[in-house]
XYZ file of C-alpha atoms in Angstrom:
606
model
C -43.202 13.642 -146.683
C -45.978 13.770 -149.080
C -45.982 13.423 -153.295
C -48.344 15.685 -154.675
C -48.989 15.012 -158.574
C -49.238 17.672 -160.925
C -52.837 18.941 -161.489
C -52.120 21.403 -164.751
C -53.960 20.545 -168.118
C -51.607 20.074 -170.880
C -54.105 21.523 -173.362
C -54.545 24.559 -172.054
C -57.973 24.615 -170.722
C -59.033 24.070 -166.826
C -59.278 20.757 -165.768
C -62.471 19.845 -164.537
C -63.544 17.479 -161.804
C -65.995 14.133 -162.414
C -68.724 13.661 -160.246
C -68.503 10.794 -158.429
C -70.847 9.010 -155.689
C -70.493 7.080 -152.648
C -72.000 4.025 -154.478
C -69.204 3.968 -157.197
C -65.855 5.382 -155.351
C -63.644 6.281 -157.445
C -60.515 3.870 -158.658
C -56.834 5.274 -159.334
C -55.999 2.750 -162.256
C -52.509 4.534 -161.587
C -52.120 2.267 -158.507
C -51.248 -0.594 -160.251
C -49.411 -3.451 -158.125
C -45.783 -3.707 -159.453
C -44.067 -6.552 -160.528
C -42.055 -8.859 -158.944
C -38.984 -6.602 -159.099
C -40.457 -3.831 -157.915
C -39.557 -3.924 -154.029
C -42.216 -2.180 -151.209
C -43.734 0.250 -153.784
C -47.214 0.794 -154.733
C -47.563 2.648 -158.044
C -45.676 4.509 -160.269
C -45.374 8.777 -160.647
C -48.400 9.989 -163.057
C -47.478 12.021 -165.618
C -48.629 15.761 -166.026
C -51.104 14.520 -168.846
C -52.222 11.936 -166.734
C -52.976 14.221 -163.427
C -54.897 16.100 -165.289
C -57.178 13.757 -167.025
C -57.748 12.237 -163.949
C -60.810 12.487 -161.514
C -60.518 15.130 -158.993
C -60.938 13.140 -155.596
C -60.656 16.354 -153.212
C -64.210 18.414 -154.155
C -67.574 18.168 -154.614
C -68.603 17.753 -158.144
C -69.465 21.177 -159.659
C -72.631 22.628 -161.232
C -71.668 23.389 -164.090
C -68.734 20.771 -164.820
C -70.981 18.716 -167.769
C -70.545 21.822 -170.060
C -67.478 22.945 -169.639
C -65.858 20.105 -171.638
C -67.552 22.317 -174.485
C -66.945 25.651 -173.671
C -63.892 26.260 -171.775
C -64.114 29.558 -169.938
C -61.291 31.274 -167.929
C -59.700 29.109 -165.697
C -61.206 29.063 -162.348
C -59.529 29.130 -158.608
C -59.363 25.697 -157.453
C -57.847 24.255 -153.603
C -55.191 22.215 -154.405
C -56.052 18.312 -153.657
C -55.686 17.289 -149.861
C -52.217 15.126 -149.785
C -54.152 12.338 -148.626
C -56.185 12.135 -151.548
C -53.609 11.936 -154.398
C -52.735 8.812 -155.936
C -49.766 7.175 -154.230
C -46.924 6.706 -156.361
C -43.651 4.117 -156.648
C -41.417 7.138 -155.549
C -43.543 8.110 -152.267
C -44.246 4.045 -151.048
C -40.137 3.442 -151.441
C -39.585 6.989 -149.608
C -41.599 6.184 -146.402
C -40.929 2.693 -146.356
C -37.163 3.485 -145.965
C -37.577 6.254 -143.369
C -39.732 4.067 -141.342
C -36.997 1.654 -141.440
C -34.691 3.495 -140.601
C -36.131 5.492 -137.786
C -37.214 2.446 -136.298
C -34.040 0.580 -136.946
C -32.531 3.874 -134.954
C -35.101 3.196 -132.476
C -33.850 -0.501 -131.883
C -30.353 0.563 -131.861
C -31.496 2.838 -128.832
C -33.337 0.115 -127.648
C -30.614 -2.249 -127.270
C -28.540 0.487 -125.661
C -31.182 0.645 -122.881
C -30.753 -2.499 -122.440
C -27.120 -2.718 -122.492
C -27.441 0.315 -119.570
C -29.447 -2.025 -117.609
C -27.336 -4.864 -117.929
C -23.800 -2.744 -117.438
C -25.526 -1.370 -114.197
C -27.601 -4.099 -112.540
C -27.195 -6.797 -114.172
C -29.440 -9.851 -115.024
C -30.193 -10.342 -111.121
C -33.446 -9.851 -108.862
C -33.440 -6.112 -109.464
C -33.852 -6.527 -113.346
C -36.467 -9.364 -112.650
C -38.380 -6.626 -110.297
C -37.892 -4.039 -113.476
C -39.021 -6.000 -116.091
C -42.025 -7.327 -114.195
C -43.294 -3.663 -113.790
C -41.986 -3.551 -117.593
C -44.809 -5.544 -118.457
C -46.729 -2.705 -118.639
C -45.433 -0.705 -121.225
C -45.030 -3.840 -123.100
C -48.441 -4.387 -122.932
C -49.391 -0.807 -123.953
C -47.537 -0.487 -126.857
C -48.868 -3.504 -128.504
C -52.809 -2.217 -126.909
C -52.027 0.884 -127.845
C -49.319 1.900 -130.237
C -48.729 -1.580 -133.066
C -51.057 -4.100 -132.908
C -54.605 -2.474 -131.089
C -55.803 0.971 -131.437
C -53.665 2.276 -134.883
C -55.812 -1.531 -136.646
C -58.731 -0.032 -135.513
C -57.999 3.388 -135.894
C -56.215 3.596 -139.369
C -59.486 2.141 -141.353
C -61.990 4.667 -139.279
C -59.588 7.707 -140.497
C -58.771 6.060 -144.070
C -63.107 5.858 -144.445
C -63.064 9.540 -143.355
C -60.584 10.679 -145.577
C -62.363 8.450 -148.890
C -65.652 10.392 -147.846
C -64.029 13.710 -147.430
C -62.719 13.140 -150.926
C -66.098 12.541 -152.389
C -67.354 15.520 -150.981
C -69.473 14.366 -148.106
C -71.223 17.465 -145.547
C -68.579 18.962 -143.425
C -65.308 17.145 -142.261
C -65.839 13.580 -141.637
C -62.325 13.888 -140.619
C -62.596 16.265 -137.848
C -65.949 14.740 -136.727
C -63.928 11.839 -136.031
C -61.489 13.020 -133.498
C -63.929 15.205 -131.872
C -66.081 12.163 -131.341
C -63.278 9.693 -130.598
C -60.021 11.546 -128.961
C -61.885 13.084 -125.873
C -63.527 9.677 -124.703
C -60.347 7.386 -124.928
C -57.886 9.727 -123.203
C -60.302 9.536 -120.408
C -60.505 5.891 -120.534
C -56.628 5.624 -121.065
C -56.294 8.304 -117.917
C -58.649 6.111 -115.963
C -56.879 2.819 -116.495
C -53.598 3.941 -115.343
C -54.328 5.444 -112.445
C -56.301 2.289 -111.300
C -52.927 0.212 -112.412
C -51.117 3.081 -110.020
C -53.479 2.195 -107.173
C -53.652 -1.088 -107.590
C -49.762 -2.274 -108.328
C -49.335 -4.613 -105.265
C -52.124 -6.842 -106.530
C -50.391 -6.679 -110.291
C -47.250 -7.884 -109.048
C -48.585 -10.721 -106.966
C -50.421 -11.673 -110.516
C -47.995 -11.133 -112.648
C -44.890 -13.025 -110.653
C -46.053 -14.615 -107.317
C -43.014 -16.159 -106.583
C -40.547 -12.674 -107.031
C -38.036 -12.029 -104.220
C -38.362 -8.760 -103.740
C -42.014 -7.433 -104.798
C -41.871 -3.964 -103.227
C -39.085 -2.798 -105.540
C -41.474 -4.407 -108.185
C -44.331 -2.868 -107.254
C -42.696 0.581 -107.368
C -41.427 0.527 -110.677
C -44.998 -0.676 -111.681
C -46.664 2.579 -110.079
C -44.509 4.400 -112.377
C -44.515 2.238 -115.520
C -48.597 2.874 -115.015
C -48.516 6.477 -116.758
C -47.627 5.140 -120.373
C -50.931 3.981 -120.523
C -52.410 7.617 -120.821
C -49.244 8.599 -122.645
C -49.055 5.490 -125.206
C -52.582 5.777 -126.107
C -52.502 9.373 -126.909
C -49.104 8.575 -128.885
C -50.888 5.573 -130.678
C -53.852 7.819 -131.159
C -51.688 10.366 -133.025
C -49.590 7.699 -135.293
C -52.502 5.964 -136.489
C -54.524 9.659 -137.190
C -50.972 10.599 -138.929
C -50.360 7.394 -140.927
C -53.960 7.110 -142.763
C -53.277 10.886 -143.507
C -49.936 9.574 -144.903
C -47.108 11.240 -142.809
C -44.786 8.819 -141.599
C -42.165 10.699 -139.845
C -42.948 11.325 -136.821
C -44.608 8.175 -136.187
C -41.188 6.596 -136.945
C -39.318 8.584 -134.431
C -41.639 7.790 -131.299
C -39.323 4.950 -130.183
C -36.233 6.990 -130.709
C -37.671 9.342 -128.658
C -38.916 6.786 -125.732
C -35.464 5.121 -125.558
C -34.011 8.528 -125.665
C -35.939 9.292 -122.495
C -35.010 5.791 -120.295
C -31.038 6.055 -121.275
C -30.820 9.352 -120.132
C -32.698 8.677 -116.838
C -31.151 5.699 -116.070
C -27.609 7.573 -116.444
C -28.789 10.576 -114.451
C -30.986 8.945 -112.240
C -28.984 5.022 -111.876
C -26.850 5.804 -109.390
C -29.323 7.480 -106.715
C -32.905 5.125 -107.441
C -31.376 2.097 -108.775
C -33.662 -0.035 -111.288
C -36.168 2.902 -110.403
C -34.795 4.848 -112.799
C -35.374 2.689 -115.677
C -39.345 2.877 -114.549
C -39.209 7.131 -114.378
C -37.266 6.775 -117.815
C -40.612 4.857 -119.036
C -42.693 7.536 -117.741
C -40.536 10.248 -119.274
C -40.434 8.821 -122.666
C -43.874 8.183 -123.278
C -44.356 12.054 -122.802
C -41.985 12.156 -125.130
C -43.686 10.387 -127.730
C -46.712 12.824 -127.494
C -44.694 15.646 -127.928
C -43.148 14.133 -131.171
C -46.425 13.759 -132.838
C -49.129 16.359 -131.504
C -47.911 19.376 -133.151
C -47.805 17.782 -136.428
C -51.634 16.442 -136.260
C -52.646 19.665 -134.554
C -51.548 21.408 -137.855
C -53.437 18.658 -140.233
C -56.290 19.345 -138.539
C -55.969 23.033 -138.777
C -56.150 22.977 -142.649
C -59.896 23.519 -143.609
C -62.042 20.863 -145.717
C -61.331 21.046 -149.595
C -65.192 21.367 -149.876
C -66.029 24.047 -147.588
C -69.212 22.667 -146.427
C -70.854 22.558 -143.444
C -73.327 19.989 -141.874
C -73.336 16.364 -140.578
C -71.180 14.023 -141.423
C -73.145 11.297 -143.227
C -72.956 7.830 -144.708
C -69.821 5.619 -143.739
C -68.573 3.048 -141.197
C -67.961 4.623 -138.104
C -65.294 3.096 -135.460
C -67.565 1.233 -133.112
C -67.172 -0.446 -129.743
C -67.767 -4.088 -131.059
C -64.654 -3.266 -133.595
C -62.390 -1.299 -131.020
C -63.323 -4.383 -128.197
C -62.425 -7.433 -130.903
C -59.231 -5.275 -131.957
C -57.514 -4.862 -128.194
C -58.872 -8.184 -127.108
C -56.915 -9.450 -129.821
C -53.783 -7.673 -128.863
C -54.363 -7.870 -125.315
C -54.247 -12.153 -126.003
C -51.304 -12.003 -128.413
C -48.908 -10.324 -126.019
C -50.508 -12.253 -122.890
C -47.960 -14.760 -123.988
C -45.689 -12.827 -122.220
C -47.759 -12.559 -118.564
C -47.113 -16.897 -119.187
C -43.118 -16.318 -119.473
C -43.089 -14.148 -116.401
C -44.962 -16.262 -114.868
C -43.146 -19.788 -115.676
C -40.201 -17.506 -115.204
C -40.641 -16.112 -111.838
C -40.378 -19.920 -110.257
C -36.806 -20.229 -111.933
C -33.780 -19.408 -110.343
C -32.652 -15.606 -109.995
C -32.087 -14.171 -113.327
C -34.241 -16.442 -115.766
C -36.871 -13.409 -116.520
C -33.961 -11.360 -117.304
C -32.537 -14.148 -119.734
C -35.528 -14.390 -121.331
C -36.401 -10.796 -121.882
C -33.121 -9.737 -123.170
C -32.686 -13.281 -126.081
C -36.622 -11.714 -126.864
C -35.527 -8.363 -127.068
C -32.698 -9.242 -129.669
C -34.956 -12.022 -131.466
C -37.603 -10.023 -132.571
C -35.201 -7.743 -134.834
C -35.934 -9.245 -137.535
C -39.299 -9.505 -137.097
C -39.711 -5.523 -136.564
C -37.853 -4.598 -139.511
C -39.817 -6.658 -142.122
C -42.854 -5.440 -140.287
C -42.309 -1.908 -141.624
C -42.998 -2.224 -144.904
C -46.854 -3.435 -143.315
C -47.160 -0.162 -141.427
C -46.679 1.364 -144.554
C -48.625 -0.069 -147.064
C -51.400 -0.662 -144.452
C -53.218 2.565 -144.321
C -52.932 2.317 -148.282
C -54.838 -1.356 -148.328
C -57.405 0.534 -145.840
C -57.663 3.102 -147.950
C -57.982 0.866 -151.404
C -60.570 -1.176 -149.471
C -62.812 2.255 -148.543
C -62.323 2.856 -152.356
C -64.023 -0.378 -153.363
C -60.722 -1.178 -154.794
C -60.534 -4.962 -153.492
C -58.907 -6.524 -156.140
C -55.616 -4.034 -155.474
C -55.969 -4.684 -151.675
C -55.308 -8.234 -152.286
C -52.554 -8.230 -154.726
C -50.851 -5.689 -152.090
C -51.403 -7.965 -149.028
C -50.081 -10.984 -150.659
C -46.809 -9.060 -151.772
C -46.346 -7.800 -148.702
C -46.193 -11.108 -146.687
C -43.888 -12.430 -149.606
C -40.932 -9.587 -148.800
C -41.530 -9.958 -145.440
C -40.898 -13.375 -144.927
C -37.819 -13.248 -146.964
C -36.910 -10.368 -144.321
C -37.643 -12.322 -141.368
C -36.008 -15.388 -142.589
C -32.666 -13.712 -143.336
C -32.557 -11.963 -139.781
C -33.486 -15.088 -138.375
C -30.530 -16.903 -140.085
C -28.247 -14.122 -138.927
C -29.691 -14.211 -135.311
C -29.378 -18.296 -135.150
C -26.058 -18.828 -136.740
C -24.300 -15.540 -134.919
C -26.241 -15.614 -131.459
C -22.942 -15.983 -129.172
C -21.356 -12.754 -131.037
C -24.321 -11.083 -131.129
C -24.672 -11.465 -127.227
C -21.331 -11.071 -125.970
C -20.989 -8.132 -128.393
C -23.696 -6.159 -126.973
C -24.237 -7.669 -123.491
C -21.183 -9.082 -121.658
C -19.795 -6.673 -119.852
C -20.189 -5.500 -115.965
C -22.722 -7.268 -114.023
C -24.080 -9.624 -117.139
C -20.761 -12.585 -117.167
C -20.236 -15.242 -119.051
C -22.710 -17.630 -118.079
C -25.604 -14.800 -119.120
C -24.204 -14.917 -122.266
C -24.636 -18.716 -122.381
C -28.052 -18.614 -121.760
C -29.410 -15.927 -123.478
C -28.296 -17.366 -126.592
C -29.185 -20.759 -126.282
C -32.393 -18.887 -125.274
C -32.282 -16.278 -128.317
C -32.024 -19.624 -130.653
C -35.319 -20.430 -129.786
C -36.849 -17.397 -130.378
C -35.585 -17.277 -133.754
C -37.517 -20.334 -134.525
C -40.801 -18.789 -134.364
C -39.800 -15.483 -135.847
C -41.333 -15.975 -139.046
C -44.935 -16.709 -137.387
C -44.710 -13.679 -135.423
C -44.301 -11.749 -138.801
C -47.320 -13.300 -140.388
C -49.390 -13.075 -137.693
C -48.405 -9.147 -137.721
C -49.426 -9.141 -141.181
C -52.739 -10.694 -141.345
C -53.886 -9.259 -138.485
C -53.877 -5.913 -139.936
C -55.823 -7.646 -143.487
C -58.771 -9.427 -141.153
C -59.443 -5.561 -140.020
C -58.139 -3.172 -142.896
C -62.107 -3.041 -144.097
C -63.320 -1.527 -140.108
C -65.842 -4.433 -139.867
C -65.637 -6.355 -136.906
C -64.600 -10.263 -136.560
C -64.187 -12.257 -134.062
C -61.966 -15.032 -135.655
C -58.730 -13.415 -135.130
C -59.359 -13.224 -131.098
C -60.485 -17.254 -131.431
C -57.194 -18.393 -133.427
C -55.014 -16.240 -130.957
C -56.564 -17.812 -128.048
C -55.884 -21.190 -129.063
C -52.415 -20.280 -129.891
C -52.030 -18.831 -125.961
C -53.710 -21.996 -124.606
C -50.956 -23.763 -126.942
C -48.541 -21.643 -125.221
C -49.289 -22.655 -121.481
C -49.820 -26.043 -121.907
C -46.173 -26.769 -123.607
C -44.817 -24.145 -121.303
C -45.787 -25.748 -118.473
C -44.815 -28.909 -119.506
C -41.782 -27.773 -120.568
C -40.416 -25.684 -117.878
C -39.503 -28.598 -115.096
C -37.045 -30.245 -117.774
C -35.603 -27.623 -119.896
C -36.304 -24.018 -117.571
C -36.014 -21.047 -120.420
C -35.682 -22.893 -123.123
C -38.997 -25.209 -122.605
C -40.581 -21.448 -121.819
C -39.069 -20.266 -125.257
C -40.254 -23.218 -126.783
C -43.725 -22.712 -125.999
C -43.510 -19.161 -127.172
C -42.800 -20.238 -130.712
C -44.997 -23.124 -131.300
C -47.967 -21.623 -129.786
C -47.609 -18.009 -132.566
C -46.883 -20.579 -135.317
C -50.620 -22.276 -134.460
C -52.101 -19.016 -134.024
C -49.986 -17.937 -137.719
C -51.448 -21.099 -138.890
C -55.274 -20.556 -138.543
C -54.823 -16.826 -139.340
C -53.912 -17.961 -142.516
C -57.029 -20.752 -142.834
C -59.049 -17.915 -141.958
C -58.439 -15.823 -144.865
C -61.524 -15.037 -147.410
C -64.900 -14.178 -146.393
C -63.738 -12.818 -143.008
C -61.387 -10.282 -144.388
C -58.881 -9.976 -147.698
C -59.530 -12.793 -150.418
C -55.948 -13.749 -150.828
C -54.998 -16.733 -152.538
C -53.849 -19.309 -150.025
C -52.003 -21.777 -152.026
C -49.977 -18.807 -153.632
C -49.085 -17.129 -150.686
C -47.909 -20.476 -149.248
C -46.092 -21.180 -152.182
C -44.189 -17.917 -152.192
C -43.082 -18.872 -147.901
C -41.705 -22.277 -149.147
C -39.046 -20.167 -151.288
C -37.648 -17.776 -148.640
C -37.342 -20.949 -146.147
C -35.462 -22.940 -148.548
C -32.884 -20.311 -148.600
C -32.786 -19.632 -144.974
C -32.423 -23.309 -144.187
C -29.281 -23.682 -146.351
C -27.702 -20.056 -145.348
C -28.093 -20.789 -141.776
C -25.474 -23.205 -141.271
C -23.396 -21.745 -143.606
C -23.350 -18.900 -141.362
C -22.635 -20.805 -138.326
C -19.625 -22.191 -140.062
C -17.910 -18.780 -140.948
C -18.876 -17.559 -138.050
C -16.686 -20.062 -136.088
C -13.570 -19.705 -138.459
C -13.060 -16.516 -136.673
C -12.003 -15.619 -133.406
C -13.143 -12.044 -131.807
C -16.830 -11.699 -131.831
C -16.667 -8.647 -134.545
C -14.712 -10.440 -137.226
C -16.917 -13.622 -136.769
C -20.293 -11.780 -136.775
C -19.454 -9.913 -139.979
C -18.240 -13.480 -141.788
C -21.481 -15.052 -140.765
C -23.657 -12.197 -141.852
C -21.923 -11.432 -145.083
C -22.110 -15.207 -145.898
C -25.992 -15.496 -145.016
C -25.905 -12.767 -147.135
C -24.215 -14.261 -150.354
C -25.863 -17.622 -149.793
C -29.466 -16.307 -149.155
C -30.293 -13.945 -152.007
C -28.523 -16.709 -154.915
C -30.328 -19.378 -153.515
C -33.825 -17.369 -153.135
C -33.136 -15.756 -156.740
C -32.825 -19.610 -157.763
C -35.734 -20.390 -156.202
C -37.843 -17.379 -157.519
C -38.410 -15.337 -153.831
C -39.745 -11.830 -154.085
C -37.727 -10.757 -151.776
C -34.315 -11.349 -152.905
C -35.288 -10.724 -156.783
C -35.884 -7.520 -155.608
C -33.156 -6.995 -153.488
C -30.955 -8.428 -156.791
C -32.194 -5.949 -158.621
C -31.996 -3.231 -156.797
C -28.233 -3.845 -156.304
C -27.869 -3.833 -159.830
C -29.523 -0.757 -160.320
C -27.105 0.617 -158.019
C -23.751 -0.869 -159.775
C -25.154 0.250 -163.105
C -25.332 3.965 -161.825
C -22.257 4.064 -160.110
C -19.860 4.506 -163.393
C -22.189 6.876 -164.586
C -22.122 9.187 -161.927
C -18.477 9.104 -161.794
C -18.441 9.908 -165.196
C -19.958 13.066 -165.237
């Protein structure tokens, strides 16, 4: 889904592209930053007029462009501009940002009905503890390899190629980058899983030392060990397809994974047991290749606007300094989950499984409003490799505005309707009652550290949207892990899970805390005080709407009826109190709803 402006010149005459150099990049003043009723959209649709008055980013500058201004000739045969090089409009930023919502919103949905398979057929017992041990792979690899790791790194390397390409540098800086980059980290990707293969029992014994039944555990792991190969080359592809500015089938991977472990653990379930929830992980990750190859392998296909041949020159290259501080980072963030398997594994039967499914319900929220950053962040990479700084910022500090007031509403939803939300989708089969119990109390927890999670999403992806290398990110995320384990394992003698939960959101709000410090000469220049000021709105309103829900919720009885009067109510009482207050967020949601009533009678008329 691209949005290709018009290129024809009004007047009649051939429109004729401006030099331009690497030392002044050129700056679409069409990518203005909207207004506070805007919503997740970047700039609005140029007009014909304006296309073609407009620097031509996709060629190198012509010989004889200074005179014909004076002396229009015939027009000439031109390649039409790259899709990745035209100005991105209002129309195209709303467009993606709701298909990436909505596949990945289809994705969770499929998600949660894995997990609803694995609790229907095993339970939240010793065999789902042995599972999601081994499931700490995959977990691992999608946040190395897939959201948080290789697509930071990656998406600023391809967004610099593309800027380059644009101003007509020698050959296909875009090309030259996969060739130099693919071949080398599928062999390192192929080489780490089959050590993780080979070495499983060891894993295990790390990972959970006081499991019941580590064989089963290590099995599952041995199998779990191939989405390293297959995640990387999937992360490989969505990054490489996301700076190029085709969302699609990045969207769809996760429909496509949890497509792959449903059908294998209804197939296969019966025969391997918990077994074959580990050959569903294998499966899917396949599946997420397949998704996305044939759509790059036709990108690259298409030749270079400027026909030239040579070295690439000039530009910031993805180095190993920048690759290493981007996975280290990621590899520390989600090593707050090794510490809840860990404290986990010396609770009774069934804690891990508590744990993992309140998480897996938690973070929601926290993936939704996390979409419109995987949008707009290969266009701040790409303003950035423009020289365009001052529209990076102004884009970074909307972004964490809306998402906030997206986290915060899911979070009020997920605290004040946990029991419904949990019996609704879990209790049934092997997971009773008493599950139920303590995955929400559990879940509540979570919630309370949802919003850090969000922000530290976001500004992770600001400290590295430029491709130079820092080291501060890795430094505040290890002092929100040691934060972690110390109140974890303080915690976990008097109050089990929830001390472990506990832990898990105060050590991401420390880590959310000097992220935020941080800000300035190490990455975007946003303004602190202003984006703080803009947080204080959204919480207001969640912190009023919350128990409101938890009220209507308990008026009603079945766990459908009560879960729709809580939500609706959140609803109500979170966008009029954060349009009092003056959110983003709910201003925009406001008007967007209005937009829609206003059209409504109109289209019926006609």
């Amino acid at each position: 889904m691209t949005v290709t402006p018009e290129r024809t010149n009004t007047g009649g005459g051939t429109t004729v592209p401006r030099a331009t150099t690497s030392k002044e990049p050129p700056v679409d003043e069409r990518s203005s930053i909207p207004g506070p009723a805007t919503g997740a959209v970047e700039a609005s649709a140029p007009s014909p007029r304006a296309a073609a008055e407009a620097p031509a980013l996709e060629a190198p500058p012509a010989p004889e462009a200074p005179s014909a201004p004076e002396a229009p000739s015939a027009p000439e045969a031109s390649a039409p501009p790259h899709p990745a090089d035209t100005p991105v409009t209002r129309g195209f930023l709303a467009r993606a940002t709701l298909l990436t919502a909505v596949l990945s919103f289809a994705g969770a949905l499929l998600g949660l009905v894995r997990d609803q398979a694995l609790a229907r057929m095993f339970g939240a017992g010793s065999a789902t503890d042995a599972f999601l041990v081994a499931w700490t792979v995959p977990e691992f690899a999608a946040t190395l390899l897939i959201e948080d790791g290789l697509a930071i790194a990656l998406i600023p390397a391809f967004s610099m190629a593309l800027a380059r390409r644009a101003q007509g540098a020698p050959g296909d800086p875009v090309r030259t980058l996969v060739a130099g980059t693919l071949p080398r980290l599928a062999l390192a990707f192929a080489a780490v899983a089959a050590l993780l293969a080979a070495f499983a029992p060891q894993v295990v014994r790390v990972l959970a030392p006081g499991l019941p039944d580590p064989a089963l555990a290590v099995d599952c792991t041995r199998l779990t060990a191939t989405c390293v190969l297959t995640f990387g080359l999937a992360g490989y592809c969505s990054a490489a397809l996301r700076a190029h500015r085709r969302f699609l089938a990045p969207a769809a991977i996760y429909v496509a994974y949890n497509t792959g472990i449903i059908t294998a653990v209804l197939v296969l379930g019966g025969r391997w047991g918990v077994r074959a929830a580990a050959a569903g992980v294998a499966i899917g990750g396949c599946l997420m290749v397949v998704a996305q190859l044939p759509v790059l392998w036709r990108l690259l296909r298409v030749p270079s606007v400027g026909g030239a041949t040579g070295v690439e020159g000039g530009g910031r290259p993805m180095g190993v300094a920048l690759l290493a501080a981007v996975l280290l980072f990621a590899l520390c963030r989600q090593s707050q989950v090794l510490i809840e398997r860990f404290l986990g594994s010396t609770l009774p039967s069934g804690a891990i499984s508590h744990l993992n499914y309140a998480q897996k319900i938690a973070q929601i929220p926290m993936t939704l409003s996390l979409m419109l950053c995987t949008v707009t962040f290969p266009v701040v990479a790409r303003a950035l490799a423009d020289g365009d700084t001052e529209r990076a910022r102004s884009r970074v500090e909307r972004d964490l505005a809306l998402a906030a007031s997206m986290v915060l509403a899911g979070a009020s939803v997920v605290v004040a309707c946990a029991p419904q939300i949990v019996e609704l989708l879990f209790q049934r089969g092997a997971f009773t009652g008493q599950d139920t119990t303590q995955t929400v109390r559990v879940m509540r927890v979570y919630a309370l550290g949802l919003l850090a999670h969000t922000l530290v999403g976001a500004l992770i992806r600001s400290y590295f949207s430029a491709g130079r290398v820092t080291w501060y990110p890795l430094g505040a995320m290890a002092v929100g892990l040691a934060v972690t384990a110390g109140i974890g394992a303080g915690a976990v003698g008097p109050w089990g899970v929830m001390g472990i939960a506990a832990a898990n959101a105060a050590g991401i709000t420390v880590t959310a805390a000097l992220l935020l410090a941080g800000m300035g000469p190490r990455s975007i220049p946003v303004r602190i005080r202003r984006v703080l000021a803009e947080l204080s709105r959204p919480v207001g309103a969640a912190a009023v709407a919350t128990p409101a829900g938890v009220w209507a919720a308990g008026q009603a009885g079945p766990p459908v009826p009560s879960l729709l009067a809580g939500a609706l109510i959140i609803a109500v009482v979170f966008l009029l109190l954060g349009r009092a207050l003056g959110d983003q967020g709910c201003v925009t949601a406001l008007a967007s709803l209005r937009s829609v009533s206003r059209r409504l009678p109109h289209g019926r008329s006609r």
